[in-house]
Amino acid sequence: MVNIAIYGANGRMGRVLCEATINSSDARLVAATVRSGNSLKDQPVTHFVNQGTTDVMFSDEMRLPKQTDVIIDFTLPIGMKAHLAYAVKQGIPIVIGTTGLTSADMDALTAAAKSIPIVFSRNYSVGINLLENLVRIAAKTLSDDIDIEVFELHHRHKIDAPSGTALMIGEAIAQAKGWQHDDVAVYDRTQNEQAKSQKEIGYTAMRGGDIVGEHTAYFAAEGERLELTHKASSRMTFAKGAVRAAAWLKNKPAGLYSMQDVLGFD
């Protein structure tokens, strides 16, 4: 049994993480934090999740109970950095699902992982992590005379584009091809009046409605096209994966781990 504290518990993903933790046979919710001054402070968590029972109340950030085994954080980058610093100070393992991180943020994760165990993934879905393996196989197996594109769809409130998951897929393809991702990634062709290079990965992002998440990797050749797609219909799939990662992370040595490590794919 792993005792989990969740940062940003009042957000869309935070509430689903609370529900997944409450209903997991391998986990127990011990804290659900909100920003200082938030109106939900001292309100029962169960008033805002669909099912499950717990006596945990929403509490202020940075006030985690001593029995906390692992923190889960899916907040925005600015909040994540503060939570990461707290986790290092207290020596608490942390599962991070924050997207839109800069290279400096990633450097901070790498540095923190020298002190505590961290799982970082842009997507905690088991299906997406399987897709990551499949695109590697496709990239290695198919010839070089193919065109590679990554297409992603999300709800209108998602602010980063392309999504972290789309980048995860593109980075896996680039690694399999032996390319430096930043050298081959193309995000905008509006000013590029020339034919597409076959040594590039193009990204397209769509935002609309309440789409939870859809990602497709296209491998297009003369005469055939391979499409590898994952569609998420509920945030619960990500939440369950994060709780699974937290249970796995408990008692692990310091280091920076991925969901691929949690699932035993690497």
Coordinates of C-alpha atoms in Angstrom, one line a residue:
M1 CA 0.0 0.0 0.0
V2 CA 1.3 3.4 -1.0
N3 CA 0.2 6.6 0.8
I4 CA -0.3 9.3 -1.9
A5 CA -0.5 13.1 -1.7
I6 CA -1.9 14.9 -4.8
Y7 CA -1.0 18.5 -5.7
G8 CA -3.5 20.6 -7.6
A9 CA -6.3 18.3 -6.5
N10 CA -9.0 20.8 -7.5
G11 CA -8.1 20.8 -11.2
R12 CA -9.7 18.6 -13.9
M13 CA -6.9 16.1 -13.7
G14 CA -6.4 16.5 -10.0
R15 CA -9.9 15.4 -9.2
V16 CA -9.6 12.3 -11.4
L17 CA -6.3 11.5 -9.7
C18 CA -8.1 11.7 -6.3
E19 CA -10.8 9.3 -7.5
A20 CA -8.3 6.9 -9.0
T21 CA -6.3 6.9 -5.7
I22 CA -9.3 6.5 -3.5
N23 CA -10.6 3.5 -5.6
S24 CA -7.2 1.8 -5.9
S25 CA -6.5 -1.4 -3.9
D26 CA -2.8 -0.5 -3.9
A27 CA -3.0 3.1 -2.7
R28 CA -4.4 5.4 -0.1
L29 CA -5.1 9.1 -0.4
V30 CA -3.5 11.0 2.5
A31 CA -3.5 14.6 1.2
A32 CA -5.2 16.6 -1.6
T33 CA -3.8 20.1 -1.8
V34 CA -5.0 23.3 -3.4
R35 CA -3.5 26.8 -3.6
S36 CA -3.4 28.9 -0.5
G37 CA -6.7 30.8 -0.1
N38 CA -8.6 28.5 -2.4
S39 CA -12.3 28.2 -1.5
L40 CA -12.1 24.4 -1.5
K41 CA -9.7 24.4 1.5
D42 CA -11.2 22.2 4.4
Q43 CA -13.9 20.9 2.1
P44 CA -14.3 17.1 1.8
V45 CA -12.6 15.6 -1.2
T46 CA -15.5 13.2 -1.7
H47 CA -17.8 16.1 -2.5
F48 CA -15.9 16.6 -5.8
V49 CA -15.2 13.1 -7.0
N50 CA -17.6 10.6 -8.6
Q51 CA -17.2 7.7 -6.2
G52 CA -15.2 6.3 -3.3
T53 CA -14.9 7.1 0.4
T54 CA -12.2 9.0 2.3
D55 CA -12.1 11.4 5.2
V56 CA -9.4 13.5 3.5
M57 CA -10.1 17.3 3.2
F58 CA -8.6 19.7 0.7
S59 CA -5.6 21.3 2.3
D60 CA -3.0 24.1 1.7
E61 CA 0.0 23.4 -0.5
M62 CA 3.2 22.3 1.1
R63 CA 1.6 20.8 4.2
L64 CA 1.8 17.1 3.6
P65 CA 1.3 14.6 6.3
K66 CA 4.4 12.6 7.5
Q67 CA 3.0 9.3 6.3
T68 CA 3.2 10.5 2.7
D69 CA 5.1 7.9 0.6
V70 CA 4.8 9.5 -2.9
I71 CA 3.6 12.8 -4.3
I72 CA 1.7 13.0 -7.6
D73 CA 1.9 16.4 -9.4
F74 CA 0.1 17.2 -12.7
T75 CA 0.1 21.0 -12.1
L76 CA 1.5 23.8 -14.3
P77 CA 5.3 24.2 -14.7
I78 CA 5.5 27.1 -12.2
G79 CA 3.8 25.1 -9.5
M80 CA 5.6 21.9 -10.3
K81 CA 9.0 23.5 -9.7
A82 CA 7.9 24.6 -6.2
H83 CA 6.5 21.2 -5.5
L84 CA 9.7 19.5 -6.7
A85 CA 11.8 21.6 -4.4
Y86 CA 9.6 20.6 -1.5
A87 CA 9.8 17.0 -2.4
V88 CA 13.6 17.1 -2.5
K89 CA 13.8 19.0 0.8
Q90 CA 11.5 16.4 2.5
G91 CA 13.0 13.4 0.7
I92 CA 9.7 12.3 -0.8
P93 CA 9.5 10.5 -4.2
I94 CA 7.3 12.2 -6.8
V95 CA 5.4 11.3 -9.9
I96 CA 5.2 14.2 -12.4
G97 CA 2.8 14.5 -15.3
T98 CA 3.3 18.2 -16.0
T99 CA 3.6 19.1 -19.7
G100 CA 5.0 22.2 -21.4
L101 CA 8.4 21.9 -19.5
T102 CA 11.4 23.9 -20.8
S103 CA 14.9 22.5 -21.1
A104 CA 15.7 24.3 -17.9
D105 CA 12.8 22.6 -16.2
M106 CA 14.1 19.2 -17.4
D107 CA 17.5 20.1 -16.1
A108 CA 15.9 20.7 -12.7
L109 CA 14.2 17.3 -12.8
T110 CA 17.5 15.6 -13.6
A111 CA 19.3 17.4 -10.8
A112 CA 16.5 16.6 -8.3
A113 CA 16.6 12.9 -9.3
K114 CA 20.1 12.7 -7.8
S115 CA 18.4 13.1 -4.4
I116 CA 15.0 11.4 -4.8
P117 CA 13.3 8.9 -7.1
I118 CA 11.2 10.6 -9.7
V119 CA 8.9 9.2 -12.4
F120 CA 8.3 11.7 -15.2
S121 CA 6.2 11.0 -18.2
R122 CA 4.2 13.2 -20.6
N123 CA 1.5 10.6 -20.7
Y124 CA 0.7 7.8 -18.1
S125 CA -1.6 5.8 -20.4
V126 CA -0.5 2.2 -20.8
G127 CA -1.7 2.3 -24.4
I128 CA 0.3 5.5 -25.3
N129 CA 3.4 3.9 -23.8
L130 CA 2.8 0.8 -26.0
L131 CA 2.3 3.2 -28.9
E132 CA 5.7 4.7 -28.2
N133 CA 7.3 1.3 -28.6
L134 CA 5.4 0.6 -31.8
V135 CA 6.5 3.9 -33.5
R136 CA 10.1 3.0 -32.7
I137 CA 9.6 -0.4 -34.4
A138 CA 8.0 1.3 -37.4
A139 CA 10.7 3.9 -37.7
K140 CA 13.5 1.3 -37.6
T141 CA 11.7 -1.2 -40.0
L142 CA 10.4 1.2 -42.7
S143 CA 12.8 2.5 -45.3
D144 CA 14.1 6.1 -45.2
D145 CA 12.0 7.1 -48.2
I146 CA 8.9 7.8 -46.1
D147 CA 7.2 10.9 -44.8
I148 CA 6.6 11.1 -41.1
E149 CA 3.9 13.3 -39.4
V150 CA 2.4 13.4 -35.9
F151 CA -1.1 14.7 -35.5
E152 CA -2.8 15.4 -32.2
L153 CA -6.2 16.6 -31.0
H154 CA -7.1 17.9 -27.5
H155 CA -9.8 19.9 -25.7
R156 CA -10.0 23.7 -26.2
H157 CA -8.5 24.4 -22.8
K158 CA -5.1 22.8 -23.4
I159 CA -2.6 25.6 -23.7
D160 CA 0.6 23.8 -24.9
A161 CA 1.0 22.7 -28.5
P162 CA 2.1 20.3 -29.8
S163 CA 1.1 18.2 -26.8
G164 CA 3.8 16.6 -24.6
T165 CA 2.6 13.2 -25.8
A166 CA 3.0 14.2 -29.5
L167 CA 6.5 15.3 -28.7
M168 CA 7.1 12.0 -26.8
I169 CA 6.0 10.1 -30.0
G170 CA 8.2 12.3 -32.2
E171 CA 11.2 11.9 -30.0
A172 CA 10.8 8.1 -30.0
I173 CA 10.8 8.2 -33.8
A174 CA 13.8 10.5 -34.0
Q175 CA 15.7 8.3 -31.6
A176 CA 14.9 5.2 -33.6
K177 CA 16.1 6.9 -36.8
G178 CA 19.3 8.2 -35.1
W179 CA 18.2 11.8 -35.6
Q180 CA 18.4 14.8 -33.2
H181 CA 14.8 15.6 -32.6
D182 CA 15.2 19.4 -32.4
D183 CA 17.0 19.3 -35.8
V184 CA 14.2 17.5 -37.6
A185 CA 11.0 18.8 -35.9
V186 CA 8.8 21.1 -38.0
Y187 CA 5.9 23.0 -36.3
D188 CA 5.0 25.5 -39.0
R189 CA 5.2 25.3 -42.8
T190 CA 3.4 28.6 -43.6
Q191 CA 6.7 30.3 -44.5
N192 CA 8.4 27.3 -46.1
E193 CA 7.7 27.1 -49.8
Q194 CA 9.5 23.9 -50.7
A195 CA 8.8 20.2 -50.7
K196 CA 8.8 18.3 -47.5
S197 CA 12.1 16.7 -46.5
Q198 CA 12.0 13.0 -45.7
K199 CA 14.3 13.7 -42.8
E200 CA 11.8 15.7 -40.8
I201 CA 8.9 15.1 -38.4
G202 CA 6.0 17.4 -38.9
Y203 CA 3.5 18.2 -36.2
T204 CA -0.1 19.3 -36.4
A205 CA -2.2 20.3 -33.4
M206 CA -6.0 20.7 -33.2
R207 CA -7.9 22.2 -30.3
G208 CA -11.7 21.9 -29.8
G209 CA -14.6 20.8 -27.6
D210 CA -13.9 18.3 -24.9
I211 CA -11.5 16.0 -26.7
V212 CA -9.5 14.1 -24.0
G213 CA -6.7 13.2 -26.3
E214 CA -6.0 11.6 -29.7
H215 CA -2.6 11.0 -31.3
T216 CA -1.6 9.5 -34.6
A217 CA 1.8 8.9 -36.1
Y218 CA 1.8 8.7 -39.9
F219 CA 4.4 6.9 -42.0
A220 CA 3.6 7.7 -45.6
A221 CA 5.4 6.0 -48.5
E222 CA 4.7 5.7 -52.2
G223 CA 1.8 3.3 -52.5
E224 CA 1.1 2.7 -48.8
R225 CA 0.6 4.5 -45.5
L226 CA 0.9 3.2 -41.9
E227 CA -1.1 5.0 -39.2
L228 CA -0.6 4.2 -35.6
T229 CA -3.3 5.9 -33.4
H230 CA -4.3 6.1 -29.8
K231 CA -7.6 7.6 -28.6
A232 CA -8.3 8.4 -25.0
S233 CA -12.0 8.8 -24.0
S234 CA -11.4 9.4 -20.3
R235 CA -8.8 11.1 -18.1
M236 CA -9.1 8.1 -15.8
T237 CA -6.7 6.1 -18.0
F238 CA -4.0 8.6 -17.2
A239 CA -4.8 8.8 -13.5
K240 CA -4.7 5.0 -13.1
G241 CA -1.3 4.9 -14.8
A242 CA 0.0 7.6 -12.4
V243 CA -1.3 5.8 -9.4
R244 CA 0.4 2.6 -10.7
A245 CA 3.6 4.6 -11.2
A246 CA 3.4 5.9 -7.6
A247 CA 3.0 2.3 -6.2
W248 CA 6.0 1.2 -8.3
L249 CA 8.1 4.2 -7.2
K250 CA 7.8 3.6 -3.5
N251 CA 11.2 2.5 -2.0
K252 CA 13.0 2.9 -5.3
P253 CA 16.5 4.4 -5.2
A254 CA 17.1 8.0 -6.4
G255 CA 16.9 8.4 -10.1
L256 CA 14.8 9.7 -13.0
Y257 CA 12.4 7.1 -14.3
S258 CA 9.9 6.9 -17.1
M259 CA 6.5 5.2 -17.5
Q260 CA 8.5 2.8 -19.8
D261 CA 10.4 1.7 -16.7
V262 CA 7.2 1.3 -14.6
L263 CA 5.7 -1.0 -17.3
G264 CA 9.0 -2.9 -17.8
F265 CA 9.2 -1.9 -21.5
D266 CA 12.8 -0.7 -21.3

